[in-house]
CSV table of N, CA and C in Angstrom, one decimal:
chain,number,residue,atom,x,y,z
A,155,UNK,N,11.6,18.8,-1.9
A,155,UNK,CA,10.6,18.4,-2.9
A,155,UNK,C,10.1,19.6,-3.6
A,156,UNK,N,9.6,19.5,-5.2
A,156,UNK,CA,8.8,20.1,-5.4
A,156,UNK,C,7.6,20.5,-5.8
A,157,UNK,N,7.0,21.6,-5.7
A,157,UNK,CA,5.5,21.6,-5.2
A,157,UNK,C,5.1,20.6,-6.0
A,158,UNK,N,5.2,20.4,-7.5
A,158,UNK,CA,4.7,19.6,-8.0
A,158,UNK,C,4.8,18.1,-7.8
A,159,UNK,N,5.4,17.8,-7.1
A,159,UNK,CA,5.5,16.1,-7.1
A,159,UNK,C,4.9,15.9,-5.4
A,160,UNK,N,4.3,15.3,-5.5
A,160,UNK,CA,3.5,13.8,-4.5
A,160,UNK,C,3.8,12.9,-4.6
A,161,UNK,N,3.9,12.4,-3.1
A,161,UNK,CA,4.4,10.9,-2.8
A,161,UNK,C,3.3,10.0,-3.0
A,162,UNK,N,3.3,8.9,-4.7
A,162,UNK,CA,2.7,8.4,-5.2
A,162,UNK,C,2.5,6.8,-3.9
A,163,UNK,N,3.4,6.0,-3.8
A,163,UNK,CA,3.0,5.0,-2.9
A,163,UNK,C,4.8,5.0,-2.1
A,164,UNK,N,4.1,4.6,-0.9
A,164,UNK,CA,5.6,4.1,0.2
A,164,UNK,C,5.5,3.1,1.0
A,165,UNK,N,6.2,2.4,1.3
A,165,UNK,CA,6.4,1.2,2.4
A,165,UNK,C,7.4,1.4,3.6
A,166,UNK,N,7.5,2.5,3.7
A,166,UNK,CA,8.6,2.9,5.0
A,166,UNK,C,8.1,2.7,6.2
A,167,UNK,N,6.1,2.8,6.3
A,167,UNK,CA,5.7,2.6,7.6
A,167,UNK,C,4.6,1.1,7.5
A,168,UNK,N,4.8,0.2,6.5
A,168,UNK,CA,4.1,-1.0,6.3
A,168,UNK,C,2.6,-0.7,6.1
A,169,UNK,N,2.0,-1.9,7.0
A,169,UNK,CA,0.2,-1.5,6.6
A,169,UNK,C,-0.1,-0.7,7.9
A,170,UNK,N,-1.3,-0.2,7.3
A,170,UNK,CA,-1.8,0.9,7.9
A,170,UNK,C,-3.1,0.6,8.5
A,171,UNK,N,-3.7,0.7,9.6
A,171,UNK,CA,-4.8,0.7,10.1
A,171,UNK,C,-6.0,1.9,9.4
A,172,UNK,N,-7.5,1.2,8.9
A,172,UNK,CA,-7.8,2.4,7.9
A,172,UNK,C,-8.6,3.2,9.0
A,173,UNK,N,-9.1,3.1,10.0
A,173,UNK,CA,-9.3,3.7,11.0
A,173,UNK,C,-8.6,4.8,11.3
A,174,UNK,N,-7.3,4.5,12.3
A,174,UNK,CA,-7.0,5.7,12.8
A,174,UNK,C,-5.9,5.8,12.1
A,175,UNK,N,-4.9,5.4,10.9
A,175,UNK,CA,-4.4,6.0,9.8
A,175,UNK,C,-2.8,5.5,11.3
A,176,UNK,N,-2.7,4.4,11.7
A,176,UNK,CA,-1.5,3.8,12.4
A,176,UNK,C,-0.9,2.6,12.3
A,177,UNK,N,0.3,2.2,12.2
A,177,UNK,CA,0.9,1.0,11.7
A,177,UNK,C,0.1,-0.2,12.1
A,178,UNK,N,-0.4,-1.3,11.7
A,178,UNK,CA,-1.0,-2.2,12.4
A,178,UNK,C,-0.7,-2.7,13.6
A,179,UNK,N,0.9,-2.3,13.9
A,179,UNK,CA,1.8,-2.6,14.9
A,179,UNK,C,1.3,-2.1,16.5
A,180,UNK,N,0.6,-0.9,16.2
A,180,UNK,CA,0.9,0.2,17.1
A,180,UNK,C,-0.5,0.4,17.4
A,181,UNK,N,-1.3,-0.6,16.5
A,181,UNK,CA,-2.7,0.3,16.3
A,181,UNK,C,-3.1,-1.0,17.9
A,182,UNK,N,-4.2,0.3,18.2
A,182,UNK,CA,-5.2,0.2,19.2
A,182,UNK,C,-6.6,-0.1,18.9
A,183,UNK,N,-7.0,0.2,17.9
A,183,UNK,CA,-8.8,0.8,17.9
A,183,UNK,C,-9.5,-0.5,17.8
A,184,UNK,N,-9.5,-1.3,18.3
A,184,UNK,CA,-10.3,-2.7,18.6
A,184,UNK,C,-10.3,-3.3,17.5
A,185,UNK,N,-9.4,-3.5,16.6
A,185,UNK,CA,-9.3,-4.8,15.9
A,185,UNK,C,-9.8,-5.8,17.1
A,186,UNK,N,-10.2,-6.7,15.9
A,186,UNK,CA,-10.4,-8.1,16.4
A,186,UNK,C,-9.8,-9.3,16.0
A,187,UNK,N,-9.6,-10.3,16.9
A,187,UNK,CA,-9.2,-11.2,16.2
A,187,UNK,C,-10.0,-12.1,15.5
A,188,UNK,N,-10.1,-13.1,14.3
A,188,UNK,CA,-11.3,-14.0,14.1
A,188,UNK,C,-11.2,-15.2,15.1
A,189,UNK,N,-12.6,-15.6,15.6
A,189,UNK,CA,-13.1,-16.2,16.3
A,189,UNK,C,-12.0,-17.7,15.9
A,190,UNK,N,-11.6,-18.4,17.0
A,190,UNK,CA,-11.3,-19.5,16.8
A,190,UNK,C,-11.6,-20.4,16.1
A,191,UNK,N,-11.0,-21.5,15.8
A,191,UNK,CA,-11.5,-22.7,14.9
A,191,UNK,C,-11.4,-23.9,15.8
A,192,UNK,N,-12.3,-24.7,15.5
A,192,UNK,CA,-12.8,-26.1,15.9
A,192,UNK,C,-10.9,-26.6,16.6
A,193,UNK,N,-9.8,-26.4,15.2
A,193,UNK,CA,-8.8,-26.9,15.5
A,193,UNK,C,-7.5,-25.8,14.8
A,194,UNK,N,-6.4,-26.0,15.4
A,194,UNK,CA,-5.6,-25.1,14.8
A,194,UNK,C,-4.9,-25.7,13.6
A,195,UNK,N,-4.9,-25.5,12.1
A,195,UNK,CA,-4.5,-25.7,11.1
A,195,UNK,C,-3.2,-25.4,11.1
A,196,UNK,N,-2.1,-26.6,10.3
A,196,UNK,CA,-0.6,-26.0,10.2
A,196,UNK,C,-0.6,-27.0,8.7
A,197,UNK,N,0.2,-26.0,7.9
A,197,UNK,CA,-0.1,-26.3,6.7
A,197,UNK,C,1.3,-25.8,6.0
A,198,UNK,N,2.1,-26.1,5.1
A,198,UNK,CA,3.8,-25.9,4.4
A,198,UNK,C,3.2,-25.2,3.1
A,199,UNK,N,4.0,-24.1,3.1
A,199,UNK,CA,3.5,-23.2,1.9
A,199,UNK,C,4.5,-22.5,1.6
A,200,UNK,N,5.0,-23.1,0.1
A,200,UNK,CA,6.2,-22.7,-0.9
A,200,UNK,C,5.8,-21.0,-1.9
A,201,UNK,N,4.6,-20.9,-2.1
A,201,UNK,CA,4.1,-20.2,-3.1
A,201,UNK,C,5.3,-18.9,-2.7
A,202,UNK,N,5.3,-18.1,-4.1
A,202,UNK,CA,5.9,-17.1,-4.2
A,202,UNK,C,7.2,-17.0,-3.2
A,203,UNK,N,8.0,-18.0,-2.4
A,203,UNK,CA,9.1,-17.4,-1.3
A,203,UNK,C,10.3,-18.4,-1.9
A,204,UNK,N,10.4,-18.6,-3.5
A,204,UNK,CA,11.6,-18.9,-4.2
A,204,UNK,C,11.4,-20.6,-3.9
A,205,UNK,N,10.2,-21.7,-3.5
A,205,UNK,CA,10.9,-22.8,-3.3
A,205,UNK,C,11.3,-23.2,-1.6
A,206,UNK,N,11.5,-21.9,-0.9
A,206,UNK,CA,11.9,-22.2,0.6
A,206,UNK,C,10.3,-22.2,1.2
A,207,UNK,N,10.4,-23.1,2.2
A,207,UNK,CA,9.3,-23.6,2.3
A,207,UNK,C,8.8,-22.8,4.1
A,208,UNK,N,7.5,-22.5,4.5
A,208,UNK,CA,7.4,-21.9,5.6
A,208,UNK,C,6.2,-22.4,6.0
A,209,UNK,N,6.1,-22.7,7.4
A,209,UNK,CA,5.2,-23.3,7.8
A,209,UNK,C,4.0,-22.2,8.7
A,210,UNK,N,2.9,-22.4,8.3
A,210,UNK,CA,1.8,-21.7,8.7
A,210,UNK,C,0.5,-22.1,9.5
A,211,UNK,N,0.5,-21.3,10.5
A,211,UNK,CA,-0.2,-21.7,11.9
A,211,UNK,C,-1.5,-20.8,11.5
A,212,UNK,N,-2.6,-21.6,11.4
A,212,UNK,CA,-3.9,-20.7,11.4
A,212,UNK,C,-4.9,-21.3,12.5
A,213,UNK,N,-5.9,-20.6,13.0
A,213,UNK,CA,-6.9,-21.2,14.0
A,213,UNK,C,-6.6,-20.6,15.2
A,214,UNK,N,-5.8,-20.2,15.6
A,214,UNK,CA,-5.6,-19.8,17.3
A,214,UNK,C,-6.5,-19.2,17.5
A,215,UNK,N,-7.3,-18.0,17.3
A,215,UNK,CA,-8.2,-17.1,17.9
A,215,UNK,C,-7.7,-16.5,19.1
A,216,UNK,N,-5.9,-16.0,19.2
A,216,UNK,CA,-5.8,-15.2,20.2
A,216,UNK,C,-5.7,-13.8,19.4
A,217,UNK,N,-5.7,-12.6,20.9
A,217,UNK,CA,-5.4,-11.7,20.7
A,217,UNK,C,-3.7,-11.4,20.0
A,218,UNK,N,-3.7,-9.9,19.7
A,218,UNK,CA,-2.4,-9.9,19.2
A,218,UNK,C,-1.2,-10.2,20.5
A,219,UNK,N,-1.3,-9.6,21.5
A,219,UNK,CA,-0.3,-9.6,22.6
A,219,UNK,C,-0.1,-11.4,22.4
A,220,UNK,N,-1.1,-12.2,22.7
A,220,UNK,CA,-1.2,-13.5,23.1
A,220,UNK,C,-0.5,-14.2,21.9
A,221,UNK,N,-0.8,-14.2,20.8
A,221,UNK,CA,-0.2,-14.7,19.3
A,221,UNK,C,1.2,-14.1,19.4
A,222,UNK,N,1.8,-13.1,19.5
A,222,UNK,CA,3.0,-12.4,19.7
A,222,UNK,C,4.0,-13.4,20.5
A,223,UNK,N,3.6,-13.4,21.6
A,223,UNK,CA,3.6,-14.1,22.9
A,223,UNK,C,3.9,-15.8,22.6
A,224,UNK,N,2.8,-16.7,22.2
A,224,UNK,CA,2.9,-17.9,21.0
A,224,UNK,C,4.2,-18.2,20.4
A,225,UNK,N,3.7,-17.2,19.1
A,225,UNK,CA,5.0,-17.1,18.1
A,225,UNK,C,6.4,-17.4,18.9
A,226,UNK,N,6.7,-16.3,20.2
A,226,UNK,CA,7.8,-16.2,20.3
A,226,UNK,C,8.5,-17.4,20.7
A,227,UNK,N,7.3,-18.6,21.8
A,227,UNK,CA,7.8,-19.5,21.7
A,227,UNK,C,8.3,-20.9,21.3
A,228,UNK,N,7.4,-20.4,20.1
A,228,UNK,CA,7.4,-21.4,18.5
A,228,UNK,C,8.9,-21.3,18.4
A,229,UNK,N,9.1,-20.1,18.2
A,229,UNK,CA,10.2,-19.5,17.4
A,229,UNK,C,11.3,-20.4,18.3
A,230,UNK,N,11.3,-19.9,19.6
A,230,UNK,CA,12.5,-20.8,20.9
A,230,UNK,C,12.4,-22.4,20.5
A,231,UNK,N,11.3,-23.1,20.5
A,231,UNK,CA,11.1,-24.4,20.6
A,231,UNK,C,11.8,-25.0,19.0
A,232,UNK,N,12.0,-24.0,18.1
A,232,UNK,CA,12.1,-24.9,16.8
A,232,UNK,C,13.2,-23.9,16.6
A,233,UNK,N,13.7,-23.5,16.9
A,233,UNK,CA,15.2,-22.5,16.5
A,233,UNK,C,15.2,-22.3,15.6
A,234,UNK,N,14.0,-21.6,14.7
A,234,UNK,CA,14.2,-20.9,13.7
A,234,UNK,C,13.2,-19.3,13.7
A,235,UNK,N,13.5,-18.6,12.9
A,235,UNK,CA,13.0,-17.3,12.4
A,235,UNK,C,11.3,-17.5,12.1
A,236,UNK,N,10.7,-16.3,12.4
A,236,UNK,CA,9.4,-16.4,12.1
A,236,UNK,C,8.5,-14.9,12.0
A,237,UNK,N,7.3,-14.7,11.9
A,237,UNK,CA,6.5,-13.6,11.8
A,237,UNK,C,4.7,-13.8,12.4
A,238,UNK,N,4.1,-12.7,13.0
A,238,UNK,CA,3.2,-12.4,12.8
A,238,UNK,C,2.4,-11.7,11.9
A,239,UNK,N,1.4,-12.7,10.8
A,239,UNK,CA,1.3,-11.7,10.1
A,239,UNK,C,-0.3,-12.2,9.5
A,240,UNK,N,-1.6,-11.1,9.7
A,240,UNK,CA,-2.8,-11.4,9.2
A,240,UNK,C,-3.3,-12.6,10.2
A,241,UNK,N,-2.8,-12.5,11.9
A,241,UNK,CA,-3.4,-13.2,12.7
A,241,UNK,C,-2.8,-14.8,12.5
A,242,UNK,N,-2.2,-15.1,11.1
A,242,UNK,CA,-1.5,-16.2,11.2
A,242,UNK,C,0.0,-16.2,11.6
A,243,UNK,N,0.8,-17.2,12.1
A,243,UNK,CA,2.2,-16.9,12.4
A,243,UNK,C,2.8,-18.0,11.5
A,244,UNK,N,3.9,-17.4,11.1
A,244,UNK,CA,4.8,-18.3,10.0
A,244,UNK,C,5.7,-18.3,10.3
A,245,UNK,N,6.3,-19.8,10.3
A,245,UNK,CA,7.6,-20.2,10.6
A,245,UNK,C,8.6,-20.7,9.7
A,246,UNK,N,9.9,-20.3,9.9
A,246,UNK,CA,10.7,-20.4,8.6
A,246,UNK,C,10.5,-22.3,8.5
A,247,UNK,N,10.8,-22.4,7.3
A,247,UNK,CA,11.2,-24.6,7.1
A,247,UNK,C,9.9,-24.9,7.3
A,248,UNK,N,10.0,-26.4,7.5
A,248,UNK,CA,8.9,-27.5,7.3
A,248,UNK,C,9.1,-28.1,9.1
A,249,UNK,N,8.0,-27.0,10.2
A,249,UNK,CA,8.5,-27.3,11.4
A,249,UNK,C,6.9,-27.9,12.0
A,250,UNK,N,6.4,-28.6,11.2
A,250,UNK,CA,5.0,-29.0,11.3
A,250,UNK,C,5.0,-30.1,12.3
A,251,UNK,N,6.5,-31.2,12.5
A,251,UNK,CA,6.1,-32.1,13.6
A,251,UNK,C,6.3,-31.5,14.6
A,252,UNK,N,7.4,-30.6,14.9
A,252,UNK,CA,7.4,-30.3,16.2
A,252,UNK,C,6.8,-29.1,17.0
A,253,UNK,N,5.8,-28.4,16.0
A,253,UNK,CA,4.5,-27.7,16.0
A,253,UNK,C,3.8,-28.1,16.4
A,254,UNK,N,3.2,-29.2,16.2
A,254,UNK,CA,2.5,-30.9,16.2
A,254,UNK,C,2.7,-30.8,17.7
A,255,UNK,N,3.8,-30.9,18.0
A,255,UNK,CA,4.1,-31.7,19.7
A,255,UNK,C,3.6,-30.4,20.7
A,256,UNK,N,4.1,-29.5,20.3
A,256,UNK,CA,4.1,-27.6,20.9
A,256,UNK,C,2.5,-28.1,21.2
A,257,UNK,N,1.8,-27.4,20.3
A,257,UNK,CA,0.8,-27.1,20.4
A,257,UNK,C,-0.8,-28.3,21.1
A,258,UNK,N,-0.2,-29.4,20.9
A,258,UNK,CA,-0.8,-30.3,21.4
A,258,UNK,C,-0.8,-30.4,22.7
A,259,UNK,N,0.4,-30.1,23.1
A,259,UNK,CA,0.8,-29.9,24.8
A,259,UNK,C,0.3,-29.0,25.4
A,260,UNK,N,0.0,-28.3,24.1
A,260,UNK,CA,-0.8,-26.5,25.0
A,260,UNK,C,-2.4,-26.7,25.1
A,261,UNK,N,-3.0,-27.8,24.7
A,261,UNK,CA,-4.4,-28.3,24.6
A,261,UNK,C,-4.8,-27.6,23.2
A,262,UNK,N,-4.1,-27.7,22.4
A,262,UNK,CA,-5.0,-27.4,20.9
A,262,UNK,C,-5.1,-28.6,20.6
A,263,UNK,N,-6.5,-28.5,19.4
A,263,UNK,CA,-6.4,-29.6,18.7
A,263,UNK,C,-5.5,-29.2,17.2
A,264,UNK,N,-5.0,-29.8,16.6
A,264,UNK,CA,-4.2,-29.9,15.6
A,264,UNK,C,-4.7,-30.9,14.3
A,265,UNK,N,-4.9,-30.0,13.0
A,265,UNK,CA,-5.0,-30.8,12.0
A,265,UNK,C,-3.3,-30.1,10.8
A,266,UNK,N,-3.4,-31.7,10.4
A,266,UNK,CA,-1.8,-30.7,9.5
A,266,UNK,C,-2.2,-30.9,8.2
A,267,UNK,N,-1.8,-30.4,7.8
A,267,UNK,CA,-2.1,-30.9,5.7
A,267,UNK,C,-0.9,-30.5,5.2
C-alpha cells in the first residue's frame, strides 16, 4: 500500500462490536439480549431478497448460545438454510406452519402474521 491511501470501508470482518472493536460473533462484553415478548412473532418477509421469501422468528428473549442452539434446530426440523441475525433467526421459504408446531411444543406462545 501506499502511504497515501486508507482503507475507506471493508466487510471482510462483518459488524463490529463498538465496545471492544470484535466481530459480534466473538464478542463477549455483555451484550444483551432484549427482554422477551408476551409471544414469539413469526412473520414472511420478501423485502429486498429478490421476491424469495424468508421467514422471521422474533420474541425469544434467549441468549446468543441459546438462539444459536434454537435456530439450529429450526434449521433440522424444516430442512432448510437459515441465520442468526439482530437476535432474530431467519429461515429460508415460508416455514411458518411448521414453526407453528416447533415452537408451540417448546411452550412458546405463537402469533403469525
Amino acid at each position: 500500500m501506499s502511504k497515501n491511501s486508507r482503507l475507506v470501508y471493508s466487510t471482510d470482518q462483518g459488524r463490529m462490536c463498538p465496545e471492544c472493536e470484535q466481530p459480534l460473533e466473538q464478542c463477549a462484553c455483555g451484550e444483551t439480549p432484549p427482554p422477551a415478548a408476551d409471544f414469539v412473532l413469526l412473520s414472511l418477509d420478501t423485502k429486498g431478497r429478490k421476491g424469495k421469501g424468508v421467514t422471521i422468528v422474533k420474541g425469544l428473549g434467549l441468549d446468543r448460545s441459546a438462539l444459536d442452539k434454537l435456530a439450529k434446530q429450526m434449521k433440522k426440523q424444516c430442512g432448510v438454510g437459515g441465520s442468526v441475525k439482530d437476535w432474530t433467526i431467519e429461515m429460508q421459504g415460508d416455514q411458518r406452519g411448521k414453526l407453528t408446531a416447533l415452537l408451540e411444543a417448546l411452550s412458546y406462545r405463537v402469533k403469525v402474521r
